[in-house]
Amino acid sequence: MCISNINEMQCHRKLSTHYQRDINSPIEIEGLIEKRDWRDFMRKWCLVGCIWILFISIILGCGNTRKNLTRVDYKQNRTNGTYSDIVMLTDKKKLEKIERIFSKIKWEENVAVKRTRKEDIKATLFYVEEKNMPERLYEYEIWFHNDINKAVLIGDNGEQSYAMLNKELSKELQKLLNYEK
């Protein structure tokens, strides 16, 4: 503290010029503002970047639950009521076509279907749903109706499901499963 008025004024001037140089100096303030703005800018964009990385990771991690058809086993019903030997289908192109056909099917759930004859083909589709997990099996009974050029499918995967394929898909499935009657 300053003792006299003169000393007090000189002391006040010294203090004010000292503070002015250190704190109120335009160069210093601009530098502090620029540094502070840059830090805020970087924090904001780092936060936005982290949120995007998290969002993309969640989408990619949860979105990859697609079933992958690895194999189809089927056997044909012969005219004498016995079944042929099991045929194992592993050709990638044929599997992709079968998968495409089955993806277009609109299933009717919990339907009681009256069967007038035995199915033409019993097919088991093997899907890998998750890595390092066993395959899931889906069993289907297939009837080909050549008089109306359609196929009827019944799937029994816990619930009775029924579907009818149109002429085009029916012929394609019949060809892929080597069915002739």
Coordinates of C-alpha atoms in Angstrom, one line a residue:
M1 CA 0.0 0.0 0.0
C2 CA 1.1 3.6 -0.7
I3 CA 1.6 5.9 2.2
S4 CA 1.1 9.4 0.8
N5 CA -1.2 10.8 -1.9
I6 CA 1.7 11.3 -4.4
N7 CA 3.1 8.0 -3.7
E8 CA -0.4 6.5 -3.9
M9 CA -0.9 8.0 -7.4
Q10 CA 2.4 6.8 -8.5
C11 CA 1.7 3.4 -7.0
H12 CA -1.7 3.3 -8.7
R13 CA -0.1 4.2 -12.1
K14 CA 2.5 1.6 -11.6
L15 CA -0.1 -1.0 -10.7
S16 CA -2.4 0.0 -13.6
T17 CA 0.4 0.0 -16.2
H18 CA 1.7 -3.3 -14.8
Y19 CA -1.8 -4.9 -15.0
Q20 CA -2.3 -3.3 -18.4
R21 CA 0.8 -4.9 -19.8
D22 CA 0.1 -8.3 -18.4
I23 CA -3.6 -8.7 -18.6
N24 CA -5.2 -5.9 -20.6
S25 CA -2.6 -5.8 -23.4
P26 CA -4.4 -6.3 -26.7
I27 CA -1.7 -8.7 -27.9
E28 CA -2.0 -10.8 -24.8
I29 CA -5.8 -10.8 -24.9
E30 CA -6.0 -11.8 -28.6
G31 CA -3.5 -14.5 -28.0
L32 CA -5.5 -15.9 -25.1
I33 CA -8.7 -15.6 -27.1
E34 CA -7.1 -17.4 -30.1
K35 CA -5.7 -20.1 -27.8
R36 CA -9.1 -20.5 -26.0
D37 CA -11.0 -20.6 -29.4
W38 CA -8.6 -23.2 -30.8
R39 CA -9.0 -25.4 -27.7
D40 CA -12.8 -25.1 -27.8
F41 CA -12.7 -25.8 -31.5
M42 CA -10.6 -28.9 -31.1
R43 CA -12.6 -30.2 -28.1
K44 CA -15.8 -29.8 -30.1
W45 CA -14.5 -31.6 -33.2
C46 CA -12.9 -34.4 -31.1
L47 CA -16.2 -34.9 -29.4
V48 CA -18.1 -34.9 -32.8
G49 CA -15.5 -37.4 -34.2
C50 CA -15.8 -39.7 -31.2
I51 CA -19.6 -39.7 -31.5
W52 CA -19.4 -40.5 -35.2
I53 CA -16.9 -43.4 -34.6
L54 CA -19.2 -44.7 -31.9
F55 CA -22.3 -44.4 -34.1
I56 CA -20.6 -46.2 -37.1
S57 CA -19.3 -48.9 -34.8
I58 CA -22.8 -49.6 -33.4
I59 CA -24.4 -49.6 -36.9
L60 CA -21.7 -52.0 -38.2
G61 CA -21.8 -54.2 -35.2
C62 CA -25.5 -54.5 -34.9
G63 CA -26.3 -54.5 -38.6
N64 CA -24.3 -57.6 -39.5
T65 CA -26.8 -60.1 -38.4
R66 CA -27.4 -61.4 -41.9
K67 CA -27.8 -65.2 -42.1
N68 CA -25.4 -66.9 -44.5
L69 CA -26.7 -70.0 -46.3
T70 CA -23.8 -72.5 -46.3
R71 CA -25.5 -75.8 -47.4
V72 CA -28.8 -77.4 -48.5
D73 CA -29.5 -81.0 -47.9
Y74 CA -32.5 -82.5 -49.7
K75 CA -34.1 -85.8 -50.5
Q76 CA -36.8 -86.5 -53.1
N77 CA -39.9 -88.6 -52.5
R78 CA -40.1 -91.4 -55.0
T79 CA -43.3 -92.7 -56.5
N80 CA -43.2 -95.8 -54.4
G81 CA -43.2 -93.8 -51.2
T82 CA -39.5 -94.1 -50.3
Y83 CA -36.9 -91.3 -50.3
S84 CA -33.9 -90.9 -52.5
D85 CA -30.4 -90.6 -51.0
I86 CA -29.7 -87.2 -49.4
V87 CA -28.2 -84.8 -51.9
M88 CA -25.9 -82.1 -50.4
L89 CA -25.8 -78.8 -52.3
T90 CA -22.8 -76.6 -51.6
D91 CA -22.3 -74.7 -54.9
K92 CA -22.1 -71.0 -54.0
K93 CA -24.0 -69.8 -57.1
K94 CA -26.9 -72.3 -56.5
L95 CA -26.9 -71.4 -52.8
E96 CA -27.2 -67.7 -53.6
K97 CA -30.1 -68.4 -56.0
I98 CA -31.9 -70.5 -53.3
E99 CA -31.3 -67.8 -50.7
R100 CA -32.7 -65.2 -53.1
I101 CA -35.8 -67.3 -53.7
F102 CA -36.3 -67.9 -50.0
S103 CA -35.9 -64.2 -49.2
K104 CA -38.8 -63.3 -51.6
I105 CA -41.2 -65.7 -49.8
K106 CA -44.0 -64.2 -47.9
W107 CA -44.8 -66.7 -45.1
E108 CA -48.2 -67.2 -43.5
E109 CA -47.6 -68.1 -39.8
N110 CA -49.5 -70.7 -37.7
V111 CA -51.5 -72.1 -40.6
A112 CA -53.0 -75.5 -40.4
V113 CA -52.4 -77.1 -43.8
K114 CA -54.2 -80.3 -45.0
R115 CA -51.8 -82.5 -46.9
T116 CA -53.4 -84.7 -49.6
R117 CA -50.1 -86.4 -50.6
K118 CA -46.6 -86.7 -49.3
E119 CA -44.2 -83.9 -50.1
D120 CA -42.1 -84.0 -53.3
I121 CA -38.9 -82.8 -51.5
K122 CA -37.7 -82.5 -47.9
A123 CA -35.1 -79.9 -47.7
T124 CA -32.9 -78.7 -44.8
L125 CA -31.2 -75.3 -45.1
F126 CA -28.0 -74.7 -43.1
Y127 CA -27.4 -71.1 -42.0
V128 CA -24.5 -69.6 -40.2
E129 CA -25.9 -66.7 -38.2
E130 CA -22.9 -65.9 -36.0
K131 CA -19.2 -66.7 -36.3
N132 CA -17.9 -69.5 -34.1
M133 CA -21.5 -70.7 -33.5
P134 CA -23.1 -73.9 -34.8
E135 CA -25.2 -73.8 -37.9
R136 CA -29.0 -73.3 -37.6
L137 CA -31.1 -75.8 -39.5
Y138 CA -34.4 -74.9 -41.2
E139 CA -36.5 -77.8 -42.5
Y140 CA -39.0 -77.4 -45.3
E141 CA -41.4 -79.7 -47.1
I142 CA -41.9 -78.8 -50.8
W143 CA -44.7 -79.7 -53.2
F144 CA -44.4 -78.9 -56.9
H145 CA -47.8 -78.6 -58.6
N146 CA -47.1 -78.9 -62.3
D147 CA -50.8 -78.4 -63.2
I148 CA -50.8 -74.9 -61.8
N149 CA -47.0 -74.3 -62.1
K150 CA -46.6 -73.4 -58.5
A151 CA -44.8 -74.7 -55.5
V152 CA -46.1 -75.0 -51.9
L153 CA -43.7 -74.8 -49.0
I154 CA -44.3 -75.7 -45.4
G155 CA -41.7 -74.8 -42.9
D156 CA -41.6 -76.1 -39.4
N157 CA -39.3 -73.9 -37.4
G158 CA -41.2 -73.9 -34.1
E159 CA -44.3 -72.6 -35.9
Q160 CA -46.1 -74.0 -38.9
S161 CA -45.5 -71.7 -41.8
Y162 CA -47.0 -71.9 -45.2
A163 CA -46.0 -70.2 -48.5
M164 CA -46.8 -70.5 -52.2
L165 CA -44.2 -69.6 -54.9
N166 CA -45.2 -68.1 -58.2
K167 CA -44.6 -69.8 -61.5
E168 CA -41.1 -68.2 -62.1
L169 CA -39.7 -68.9 -58.6
S170 CA -41.3 -72.4 -58.6
K171 CA -39.6 -73.4 -61.8
E172 CA -36.3 -72.0 -60.7
L173 CA -36.4 -73.8 -57.4
Q174 CA -37.4 -77.0 -59.2
K175 CA -34.4 -76.7 -61.5
L176 CA -32.0 -76.0 -58.6
L177 CA -33.2 -79.0 -56.7
N178 CA -33.1 -81.2 -59.8
Y179 CA -36.7 -82.2 -59.4
E180 CA -38.4 -83.9 -62.3
K181 CA -41.7 -85.7 -62.2

